[in-house]
């Protein structure tokens, strides 16, 4: 059956959906493509059995993910293929519920499909510790009017809208259903999209909270092959201190921020390099936030540490959301064999949602308490973590990361997408300090204010710093921050009710036929 499906021309239609979806994400970043990406696939499965539909959806998902996360092959090719297969299962699950929409009223079928897709994206962000990467809503990170509803619905609302539009219009675009007879199907989608854009334009007309907390974000551009080489430790510290000293002298920031694991020695040990770091911070009279690995007993933690202007530890955060198969092995007793296939660290997760505090230094800012939280690596991909931090009082989110592993792929830009949504969802500024890029500042409307770039305008594999005033003193918070994933809960209930309804109709039809 599989060969028959693939070699009868259907593959071209299915792959066109994979391609459109891939192009809507970075590195291409053609966000309008997302609004039509699923239409070829939906038309390809019309009239097919449930089994054929599931297979076609799986193939579409597999080839999309093969392009979207191809950068993982820089670390592990086999691991990338396994992950693509796993992620394609969510497409297959969507294909399993897709036929249910055929028995629904015209106005409800697109809502059902949008709800099912949104629920599956949410589950993908939870199961096996979660992988909320390349969500459908992320495609719109540069489409600022469309993403402002995230302060009510989270990123899930944008995913819902895009799928709603695809599901409503695919019969019209294929010519299966004239527009005049499809009014009940497309009108609700048009109304919802227009309402979201209107709300977005309204929010964009109100200026974001003014920034009065001056930060210096340092991008050291340390090659991955040097990161943990003992012989490179002094070079790494010298480079970060050199760039930071320039920022302190020229711009007098309230705080200097380095990327993830930027200090190349284990914390908890008083070494010569660490003593030099503390002495330099005292000379600056400026706090330093930096990433490092902490060893405590037999355990290792990926952490962020705040050195006060006096050179003393003023706070630490231990990464809560570890990277599965990167920093630990989930279900180690069952999956421990993967250590032989994928290079895996062995870290312990942190437990505390730490909010740091730093004082302002400027004339209009002296003594003012600025609260911020740190998201390490891909923790900014998890909406629930950012919500917890903002609810705990953080007015600024700092993402420390090292994306050097993945070269000049779309990984860095895809990672940036998540930070944009965390800013809008919680109406806070987000600052990103990345080892090799993209180091950026994002305001509470999701606008990327500034990026570290070289003279050619390239943000990747260049060194430099940004010195930018951002929000941080008691600012932030939204309906979404306070209430969370209400839309997702609605989606689950709608899918459950829709499944019961179609099941009831199916049983009723069979009974009548008897």
Short mmCIF file of C-alpha atoms in Angstrom, two decimals:
data_model
loop_
_atom_site.label_atom_id
_atom_site.label_comp_id
_atom_site.label_asym_id
_atom_site.label_seq_id
_atom_site.Cartn_x
_atom_site.Cartn_y
_atom_site.Cartn_z
CA UNK A 1 0.00 0.00 0.00
CA UNK A 2 2.81 2.41 0.91
CA UNK A 3 4.49 1.99 -2.48
CA UNK A 4 1.20 2.58 -4.27
CA UNK A 5 0.62 5.80 -2.36
CA UNK A 6 4.13 7.15 -2.91
CA UNK A 7 4.52 6.41 -6.61
CA UNK A 8 1.17 7.58 -7.97
CA UNK A 9 1.87 11.31 -7.89
CA UNK A 10 0.42 11.86 -4.44
CA UNK A 11 3.94 12.20 -3.08
CA UNK A 12 4.41 15.42 -5.04
CA UNK A 13 1.36 16.95 -3.38
CA UNK A 14 2.36 15.74 0.07
CA UNK A 15 5.93 16.97 -0.34
CA UNK A 16 4.67 20.35 -1.50
CA UNK A 17 3.05 20.74 1.93
CA UNK A 18 6.29 19.65 3.58
CA UNK A 19 8.20 22.17 1.48
CA UNK A 20 5.80 25.06 2.13
CA UNK A 21 5.89 24.38 5.84
CA UNK A 22 9.69 24.16 5.82
CA UNK A 23 9.97 27.45 3.89
CA UNK A 24 7.77 29.23 6.42
CA UNK A 25 10.42 28.67 9.11
CA UNK A 26 13.99 30.00 9.17
CA UNK A 27 16.35 29.96 7.42
CA UNK A 28 13.95 30.87 4.58
CA UNK A 29 11.45 32.54 6.90
CA UNK A 30 8.67 32.96 4.31
CA UNK A 31 5.94 33.30 6.94
CA UNK A 32 3.01 33.78 4.48
CA UNK A 33 3.61 30.20 3.26
CA UNK A 34 2.33 28.84 6.58
CA UNK A 35 -1.19 30.10 5.81
CA UNK A 36 -1.48 27.74 2.82
CA UNK A 37 1.05 25.03 3.73
CA UNK A 38 -1.46 22.33 4.70
CA UNK A 39 -3.89 22.86 1.83
CA UNK A 40 -2.13 20.49 -0.63
CA UNK A 41 -1.97 17.77 2.02
CA UNK A 42 -5.62 18.15 2.98
CA UNK A 43 -6.66 17.87 -0.65
CA UNK A 44 -4.38 14.87 -1.20
CA UNK A 45 -6.17 12.82 1.47
CA UNK A 46 -9.72 13.58 0.31
CA UNK A 47 -11.54 10.32 -0.38
CA UNK A 48 -8.80 8.15 1.10
CA UNK A 49 -9.11 5.64 3.90
CA UNK A 50 -8.08 6.43 7.46
CA UNK A 51 -5.01 4.21 7.08
CA UNK A 52 -3.87 5.96 3.90
CA UNK A 53 -4.52 9.36 5.48
CA UNK A 54 -2.38 8.55 8.50
CA UNK A 55 0.50 7.35 6.30
CA UNK A 56 0.39 10.48 4.14
CA UNK A 57 0.34 12.77 7.16
CA UNK A 58 3.28 10.89 8.64
CA UNK A 59 5.28 11.25 5.41
CA UNK A 60 4.50 14.96 5.26
CA UNK A 61 5.64 15.41 8.84
CA UNK A 62 8.78 13.33 8.45
CA UNK A 63 10.05 15.25 5.43
CA UNK A 64 9.18 18.59 7.03
CA UNK A 65 11.13 17.74 10.17
CA UNK A 66 13.98 16.34 8.09
CA UNK A 67 14.48 19.83 6.71
CA UNK A 68 13.55 21.83 9.80
CA UNK A 69 15.93 20.13 12.24
CA UNK A 70 18.61 18.93 9.84
CA UNK A 71 21.07 20.94 11.95
CA UNK A 72 20.91 18.23 14.64
CA UNK A 73 22.90 16.02 12.27
CA UNK A 74 25.93 18.12 13.21
CA UNK A 75 25.76 16.37 16.58
CA UNK A 76 24.14 13.04 15.66
CA UNK A 77 22.74 11.92 12.31
CA UNK A 78 21.04 8.81 13.67
CA UNK A 79 19.58 10.80 16.53
CA UNK A 80 18.18 13.32 14.07
CA UNK A 81 16.45 10.60 12.03
CA UNK A 82 14.98 9.06 15.18
CA UNK A 83 13.71 12.45 16.33
CA UNK A 84 12.18 13.17 12.90
CA UNK A 85 10.33 9.86 13.08
CA UNK A 86 9.08 10.61 16.58
CA UNK A 87 7.91 14.13 15.69
CA UNK A 88 6.19 12.86 12.53
CA UNK A 89 3.98 10.72 14.78
CA UNK A 90 2.17 13.91 15.82
CA UNK A 91 1.35 14.53 12.15
CA UNK A 92 0.13 10.93 11.96
CA UNK A 93 -2.12 11.50 14.98
CA UNK A 94 -3.52 14.57 13.25
CA UNK A 95 -4.15 12.40 10.20
CA UNK A 96 -6.02 9.98 12.45
CA UNK A 97 -8.53 12.63 13.57
CA UNK A 98 -8.70 14.43 10.21
CA UNK A 99 -11.41 12.11 8.76
CA UNK A 100 -13.69 12.91 11.70
CA UNK A 101 -14.10 16.45 10.38
CA UNK A 102 -15.82 15.16 7.23
CA UNK A 103 -18.96 14.37 9.20
CA UNK A 104 -19.15 17.75 10.90
CA UNK A 105 -21.10 20.88 9.93
CA UNK A 106 -19.23 23.23 7.59
CA UNK A 107 -18.74 25.88 10.25
CA UNK A 108 -17.39 23.47 12.88
CA UNK A 109 -15.04 21.26 10.87
CA UNK A 110 -12.22 23.85 10.56
CA UNK A 111 -12.53 24.69 14.26
CA UNK A 112 -12.23 21.00 15.12
CA UNK A 113 -9.08 20.60 13.01
CA UNK A 114 -7.50 23.76 14.43
CA UNK A 115 -8.27 22.57 17.96
CA UNK A 116 -6.82 19.12 17.26
CA UNK A 117 -3.60 20.55 15.83
CA UNK A 118 -3.18 22.97 18.74
CA UNK A 119 -3.77 20.21 21.29
CA UNK A 120 -1.16 18.02 19.58
CA UNK A 121 1.40 20.83 19.55
CA UNK A 122 0.80 21.31 23.26
CA UNK A 123 1.29 17.58 23.90
CA UNK A 124 4.51 17.67 21.89
CA UNK A 125 5.74 20.30 24.32
CA UNK A 126 4.97 18.03 27.28
CA UNK A 127 5.59 14.37 26.39
CA UNK A 128 9.10 12.97 27.04
CA UNK A 129 9.93 16.28 28.79
CA UNK A 130 8.75 18.16 25.70
CA UNK A 131 10.00 19.51 22.37
CA UNK A 132 7.99 22.70 21.65
CA UNK A 133 10.26 23.61 18.73
CA UNK A 134 9.05 24.91 15.36
CA UNK A 135 5.46 25.37 16.48
CA UNK A 136 3.18 26.50 13.66
CA UNK A 137 2.69 29.86 15.37
CA UNK A 138 6.44 30.46 15.44
CA UNK A 139 6.40 31.05 11.68
CA UNK A 140 4.82 34.46 12.32
CA UNK A 141 7.49 35.85 14.65
CA UNK A 142 8.19 38.73 12.26
CA UNK A 143 4.48 39.30 11.56
CA UNK A 144 3.97 41.49 14.63
CA UNK A 145 0.23 42.27 14.22
CA UNK A 146 -0.60 38.54 14.05
CA UNK A 147 1.28 37.54 17.19
CA UNK A 148 -0.04 40.14 19.65
CA UNK A 149 -2.91 37.83 20.65
CA UNK A 150 -0.25 35.73 22.35
CA UNK A 151 -0.65 37.87 25.47
CA UNK A 152 -4.10 36.26 25.76
CA UNK A 153 -3.71 32.83 24.18
CA UNK A 154 0.01 32.16 24.16
CA UNK A 155 1.70 31.00 20.97
CA UNK A 156 -1.07 28.40 20.75
CA UNK A 157 -3.53 31.05 19.57
CA UNK A 158 -1.38 31.85 16.54
CA UNK A 159 -1.01 28.15 15.70
CA UNK A 160 -4.79 27.80 16.03
CA UNK A 161 -5.44 30.71 13.64
CA UNK A 162 -3.09 29.42 10.95
CA UNK A 163 -4.56 25.93 11.02
CA UNK A 164 -8.09 27.37 11.15
CA UNK A 165 -7.35 29.29 7.93
CA UNK A 166 -5.82 26.25 6.20
CA UNK A 167 -8.70 23.99 7.19
CA UNK A 168 -11.36 26.51 6.18
CA UNK A 169 -9.99 27.41 2.77
CA UNK A 170 -8.52 24.19 1.39
CA UNK A 171 -11.75 23.08 -0.39
CA UNK A 172 -11.99 26.52 -2.01
CA UNK A 173 -8.38 26.66 -3.19
CA UNK A 174 -8.67 23.19 -4.74
CA UNK A 175 -11.85 24.09 -6.58
CA UNK A 176 -13.79 21.35 -4.77
CA UNK A 177 -16.13 23.93 -3.31
CA UNK A 178 -16.99 27.34 -4.80
CA UNK A 179 -16.46 30.29 -2.47
CA UNK A 180 -20.13 31.27 -2.46
CA UNK A 181 -21.20 27.84 -1.19
CA UNK A 182 -18.34 27.70 1.31
CA UNK A 183 -19.35 30.86 3.15
CA UNK A 184 -20.27 29.00 6.33
CA UNK A 185 -16.85 27.40 6.31
CA UNK A 186 -14.61 30.36 5.50
CA UNK A 187 -16.48 33.27 7.11
CA UNK A 188 -15.61 32.33 10.73
CA UNK A 189 -11.93 31.96 9.78
CA UNK A 190 -11.87 35.35 8.07
CA UNK A 191 -13.59 36.98 11.05
CA UNK A 192 -11.17 35.43 13.55
CA UNK A 193 -8.07 36.37 11.56
CA UNK A 194 -9.30 39.94 11.06
CA UNK A 195 -10.17 40.26 14.75
CA UNK A 196 -6.69 39.03 15.72
CA UNK A 197 -5.00 41.47 13.34
CA UNK A 198 -7.15 44.35 14.57
CA UNK A 199 -6.23 43.56 18.16
CA UNK A 200 -2.59 43.28 17.14
CA UNK A 201 -2.54 46.67 15.42
CA UNK A 202 -4.20 48.23 18.46
CA UNK A 203 -1.53 46.79 20.77
CA UNK A 204 1.27 47.90 18.47
CA UNK A 205 0.00 51.49 18.53
CA UNK A 206 0.56 51.58 22.30
CA UNK A 207 4.31 51.97 22.92
CA UNK A 208 6.12 49.31 24.96
CA UNK A 209 7.21 50.06 28.50
CA UNK A 210 10.28 52.28 28.47
CA UNK A 211 13.59 50.64 29.23
CA UNK A 212 15.64 52.04 32.11
CA UNK A 213 17.82 49.02 32.97
CA UNK A 214 20.97 49.23 30.84
CA UNK A 215 22.42 45.83 30.00
CA UNK A 216 25.50 44.82 28.02
CA UNK A 217 25.10 41.50 26.18
CA UNK A 218 28.41 39.92 25.19
CA UNK A 219 28.86 37.56 22.24
CA UNK A 220 32.28 35.90 22.52
CA UNK A 221 32.15 33.69 19.41
CA UNK A 222 34.11 30.83 20.97
CA UNK A 223 34.40 27.87 18.54
CA UNK A 224 32.74 24.74 19.88
CA UNK A 225 35.95 22.75 19.58
CA UNK A 226 37.60 25.14 22.06
CA UNK A 227 34.75 25.39 24.57
CA UNK A 228 35.94 22.64 26.91
CA UNK A 229 39.60 22.38 25.94
CA UNK A 230 41.73 22.93 29.06
CA UNK A 231 44.35 24.73 26.99
CA UNK A 232 41.74 27.27 25.83
CA UNK A 233 40.39 28.34 29.22
CA UNK A 234 42.56 31.44 29.59
CA UNK A 235 41.88 32.45 25.98
CA UNK A 236 38.11 32.20 26.56
CA UNK A 237 38.14 34.26 29.75
CA UNK A 238 40.47 36.84 28.20
CA UNK A 239 38.17 37.25 25.24
CA UNK A 240 34.99 37.69 27.27
CA UNK A 241 36.68 40.07 29.71
CA UNK A 242 38.16 42.11 26.86
CA UNK A 243 34.81 42.64 25.11
CA UNK A 244 33.07 43.29 28.44
CA UNK A 245 35.65 45.84 29.58
CA UNK A 246 35.11 47.78 26.36
CA UNK A 247 31.36 47.80 27.04
CA UNK A 248 31.83 48.95 30.65
CA UNK A 249 34.22 51.77 29.73
CA UNK A 250 32.17 53.06 26.79
CA UNK A 251 28.59 52.56 28.00
CA UNK A 252 28.63 52.09 31.79
CA UNK A 253 25.86 49.44 31.84
CA UNK A 254 23.98 48.39 34.96
CA UNK A 255 24.96 44.76 34.34
CA UNK A 256 27.09 42.70 31.94
CA UNK A 257 25.64 39.42 30.66
CA UNK A 258 27.56 36.49 29.17
CA UNK A 259 26.17 33.40 27.38
CA UNK A 260 25.56 29.86 28.58
CA UNK A 261 28.64 28.04 29.94
CA UNK A 262 30.81 31.06 29.12
CA UNK A 263 33.05 30.55 32.13
CA UNK A 264 35.09 27.45 31.19
CA UNK A 265 35.82 26.06 34.66
CA UNK A 266 33.64 24.31 37.21
CA UNK A 267 32.00 26.57 39.75
CA UNK A 268 32.61 25.82 43.38
CA UNK A 269 36.39 25.82 42.97
CA UNK A 270 38.56 28.86 43.78
CA UNK A 271 40.87 28.85 40.76
CA UNK A 272 43.21 31.47 39.39
CA UNK A 273 40.84 32.29 36.53
CA UNK A 274 37.87 32.65 38.87
CA UNK A 275 39.86 34.94 41.18
CA UNK A 276 40.77 37.06 38.17
CA UNK A 277 37.13 37.18 37.13
CA UNK A 278 36.08 38.44 40.56
CA UNK A 279 38.85 41.04 40.67
CA UNK A 280 37.89 42.39 37.25
CA UNK A 281 34.23 42.69 38.24
CA UNK A 282 35.30 44.71 41.30
CA UNK A 283 37.31 47.01 39.04
CA UNK A 284 34.29 47.51 36.79
CA UNK A 285 32.04 48.13 39.79
CA UNK A 286 29.40 46.44 37.63
CA UNK A 287 27.61 43.12 38.25
CA UNK A 288 28.25 40.20 35.90
CA UNK A 289 25.77 37.46 35.00
CA UNK A 290 27.46 34.46 33.43
CA UNK A 291 26.87 30.79 32.64
CA UNK A 292 28.95 27.94 34.03
CA UNK A 293 28.73 24.32 35.11
CA UNK A 294 28.40 23.70 38.85
CA UNK A 295 29.58 20.53 40.51
CA UNK A 296 27.88 19.70 43.79
CA UNK A 297 28.75 16.34 45.29
CA UNK A 298 28.49 13.82 42.48
CA UNK A 299 26.05 15.94 40.48
CA UNK A 300 26.58 18.50 37.73
CA UNK A 301 24.27 21.44 37.01
CA UNK A 302 24.06 23.82 34.06
CA UNK A 303 23.82 27.14 35.85
CA UNK A 304 23.73 30.92 35.74
CA UNK A 305 25.59 32.96 38.37
CA UNK A 306 25.37 36.61 39.36
CA UNK A 307 28.53 38.27 40.64
CA UNK A 308 27.81 41.49 42.49
CA UNK A 309 29.83 44.63 41.80
CA UNK A 310 31.85 43.60 44.85
CA UNK A 311 32.81 40.31 43.21
CA UNK A 312 30.66 38.08 45.42
CA UNK A 313 28.04 35.53 44.32
CA UNK A 314 24.70 37.33 44.66
CA UNK A 315 22.54 34.54 43.26
CA UNK A 316 22.52 31.40 41.17
CA UNK A 317 20.04 29.55 38.97
CA UNK A 318 20.22 25.90 37.99
CA UNK A 319 18.70 24.92 34.68
CA UNK A 320 15.32 23.24 35.22
CA UNK A 321 14.41 22.02 31.72
CA UNK A 322 17.27 19.84 30.57
CA UNK A 323 17.74 18.84 26.93
CA UNK A 324 16.66 15.20 26.54
CA UNK A 325 19.34 13.04 24.92
CA UNK A 326 21.68 16.04 25.18
CA UNK A 327 22.02 16.70 28.90
CA UNK A 328 20.38 13.55 30.21
CA UNK A 329 18.71 10.30 29.09
CA UNK A 330 15.00 10.05 29.91
CA UNK A 331 13.91 6.60 31.06
CA UNK A 332 17.56 5.65 31.49
CA UNK A 333 16.81 2.03 32.41
CA UNK A 334 15.11 1.51 29.05
CA UNK A 335 16.96 3.95 26.80
CA UNK A 336 20.43 3.85 28.31
CA UNK A 337 21.78 2.13 25.18
CA UNK A 338 21.43 5.46 23.34
CA UNK A 339 24.66 6.63 24.99
CA UNK A 340 26.44 4.55 22.35
CA UNK A 341 24.59 6.37 19.52
CA UNK A 342 24.21 9.95 20.76
CA UNK A 343 26.77 12.01 22.72
CA UNK A 344 24.93 12.64 25.98
CA UNK A 345 25.89 14.60 29.09
CA UNK A 346 24.64 13.70 32.53
CA UNK A 347 23.25 16.74 34.35
CA UNK A 348 20.82 17.13 37.20
CA UNK A 349 17.85 19.51 36.89
CA UNK A 350 17.42 22.52 39.13
CA UNK A 351 14.25 23.00 41.18
CA UNK A 352 14.05 26.69 42.07
CA UNK A 353 12.48 29.38 39.87
CA UNK A 354 15.09 31.95 40.83
CA UNK A 355 14.49 35.66 40.26
CA UNK A 356 17.65 37.80 40.38
CA UNK A 357 17.85 41.41 41.51
CA UNK A 358 20.30 44.10 40.39
CA UNK A 359 20.46 47.81 41.18
CA UNK A 360 20.54 50.56 38.61
CA UNK A 361 23.59 52.83 38.36
CA UNK A 362 22.50 55.82 36.26
CA UNK A 363 21.48 59.21 37.63
CA UNK A 364 17.78 58.49 37.07
CA UNK A 365 18.16 54.84 37.95
CA UNK A 366 20.46 54.71 40.98
CA UNK A 367 19.30 52.26 43.62
CA UNK A 368 16.32 51.10 41.57
CA UNK A 369 15.73 47.37 41.94
CA UNK A 370 15.50 45.48 38.65
CA UNK A 371 14.26 41.90 38.73
CA UNK A 372 15.08 39.38 36.03
CA UNK A 373 15.13 35.63 35.42
CA UNK A 374 17.38 33.41 33.33
CA UNK A 375 16.36 30.81 30.75
CA UNK A 376 19.27 28.60 29.76
CA UNK A 377 19.57 27.15 26.25
CA UNK A 378 16.18 26.03 24.93
CA UNK A 379 14.30 26.76 28.16
CA UNK A 380 12.88 29.80 26.38
CA UNK A 381 11.00 27.39 24.11
CA UNK A 382 8.75 26.42 27.04
CA UNK A 383 5.98 28.98 27.68
CA UNK A 384 5.19 27.59 31.12
CA UNK A 385 8.69 28.34 32.44
CA UNK A 386 8.61 31.99 31.38
CA UNK A 387 5.14 32.39 32.89
CA UNK A 388 6.36 31.04 36.22
CA UNK A 389 9.30 33.43 36.28
CA UNK A 390 7.22 36.50 35.40
CA UNK A 391 4.58 35.56 37.96
CA UNK A 392 7.42 35.33 40.49
CA UNK A 393 8.31 38.95 39.77
CA UNK A 394 10.73 38.95 36.83
CA UNK A 395 10.41 42.06 34.65
CA UNK A 396 13.08 40.90 32.21
CA UNK A 397 13.83 37.45 30.79
CA UNK A 398 17.44 36.64 29.91
CA UNK A 399 18.13 33.75 27.55
CA UNK A 400 21.68 32.42 27.78
CA UNK A 401 22.55 29.99 25.03
CA UNK A 402 25.29 28.40 22.98
CA UNK A 403 24.11 27.46 19.49
CA UNK A 404 27.65 27.03 18.13
CA UNK A 405 26.99 23.30 17.72
CA UNK A 406 24.76 23.88 14.71
CA UNK A 407 26.83 26.12 12.46
CA UNK A 408 25.19 28.39 9.91
CA UNK A 409 21.91 26.51 9.88
CA UNK A 410 18.44 27.74 10.71
CA UNK A 411 18.82 26.64 14.34
CA UNK A 412 19.80 30.06 15.71
CA UNK A 413 16.93 31.87 13.98
CA UNK A 414 14.46 29.15 14.98
CA UNK A 415 15.65 29.58 18.56
CA UNK A 416 15.13 33.34 18.30
CA UNK A 417 11.49 32.71 17.34
CA UNK A 418 10.77 31.28 20.77
CA UNK A 419 12.22 34.33 22.54
CA UNK A 420 9.99 36.65 20.52
CA UNK A 421 6.89 34.81 21.70
CA UNK A 422 7.99 34.76 25.35
CA UNK A 423 8.26 38.56 25.16
CA UNK A 424 4.76 39.05 23.73
CA UNK A 425 3.09 36.40 25.89
CA UNK A 426 4.25 38.02 29.11
CA UNK A 427 4.70 41.62 27.95
CA UNK A 428 8.31 41.71 29.09
CA UNK A 429 11.59 42.49 27.39
CA UNK A 430 13.77 39.52 26.48
CA UNK A 431 17.55 39.71 26.24
CA UNK A 432 19.49 36.94 24.48
CA UNK A 433 23.19 36.36 25.08
CA UNK A 434 24.43 33.74 22.61
CA UNK A 435 27.99 32.51 22.23
CA UNK A 436 28.00 32.63 18.42
CA UNK A 437 24.66 34.38 17.82
CA UNK A 438 21.96 35.41 17.69
CA UNK A 439 22.51 37.91 20.53
CA UNK A 440 19.53 40.23 20.56
CA UNK A 441 17.16 42.44 22.52
CA UNK A 442 13.39 42.04 22.05
CA UNK A 443 10.84 44.47 23.44
CA UNK A 444 7.49 43.59 25.00
CA UNK A 445 5.73 43.85 21.61
CA UNK A 446 8.00 41.20 20.11
CA UNK A 447 10.01 43.67 18.04
CA UNK A 448 13.68 42.77 17.71
CA UNK A 449 15.32 46.04 18.77
CA UNK A 450 18.94 45.22 18.11
CA UNK A 451 21.24 42.33 17.18
CA UNK A 452 25.01 41.87 17.40
CA UNK A 453 26.26 41.85 13.80
CA UNK A 454 29.54 42.20 11.97
CA UNK A 455 30.23 44.81 9.29
CA UNK A 456 28.55 42.59 6.69
CA UNK A 457 25.38 42.45 8.77
CA UNK A 458 25.92 38.80 9.74
CA UNK A 459 24.79 37.94 13.30
CA UNK A 460 26.44 34.51 13.35
CA UNK A 461 30.02 33.65 14.27
CA UNK A 462 31.03 37.19 15.06
CA UNK A 463 32.09 38.79 18.32
CA UNK A 464 30.80 41.97 19.90
CA UNK A 465 28.32 43.35 22.37
CA UNK A 466 25.02 45.20 22.66
CA UNK A 467 24.46 47.91 25.25
CA UNK A 468 20.74 48.60 25.43
CA UNK A 469 18.26 49.96 28.02
CA UNK A 470 15.51 47.41 28.69
CA UNK A 471 12.53 47.02 31.02
CA UNK A 472 13.04 45.25 34.32
CA UNK A 473 11.65 47.09 37.33
CA UNK A 474 8.27 45.58 38.15
CA UNK A 475 7.18 45.60 34.51
CA UNK A 476 5.48 42.76 32.70
CA UNK A 477 2.58 40.41 33.03
CA UNK A 478 -0.49 39.76 30.90
CA UNK A 479 -3.74 37.84 30.79
CA UNK A 480 -1.76 34.84 29.56
CA UNK A 481 0.78 35.20 32.35
CA UNK A 482 -1.99 35.11 34.95
CA UNK A 483 -4.28 32.50 33.39
CA UNK A 484 -2.09 30.29 31.25
CA UNK A 485 -3.21 27.87 28.55
CA UNK A 486 -6.98 28.37 28.64
CA UNK A 487 -7.18 28.11 24.84
CA UNK A 488 -5.44 24.73 24.94
CA UNK A 489 -7.95 23.43 27.49
CA UNK A 490 -10.75 24.59 25.19
CA UNK A 491 -9.08 22.75 22.31
CA UNK A 492 -8.91 19.49 24.25
CA UNK A 493 -12.57 19.78 25.25
CA UNK A 494 -13.65 20.64 21.70
CA UNK A 495 -11.75 17.69 20.22
CA UNK A 496 -13.20 15.36 22.85
CA UNK A 497 -16.74 16.63 22.21
CA UNK A 498 -16.23 16.44 18.45
CA UNK A 499 -14.99 12.88 18.72
CA UNK A 500 -18.01 11.89 20.80
CA UNK A 501 -20.37 13.59 18.35
CA UNK A 502 -18.96 11.89 15.27
CA UNK A 503 -18.88 8.59 17.12
CA UNK A 504 -22.53 9.03 18.03
CA UNK A 505 -23.45 9.86 14.42
CA UNK A 506 -21.52 6.85 13.15
CA UNK A 507 -23.27 4.53 15.61
CA UNK A 508 -26.65 6.03 14.72
CA UNK A 509 -26.01 5.54 11.00
CA UNK A 510 -25.00 1.91 11.49
CA UNK A 511 -28.12 1.30 13.58
CA UNK A 512 -30.37 2.73 10.87
CA UNK A 513 -28.69 0.61 8.20
CA UNK A 514 -29.49 -2.49 10.22
#
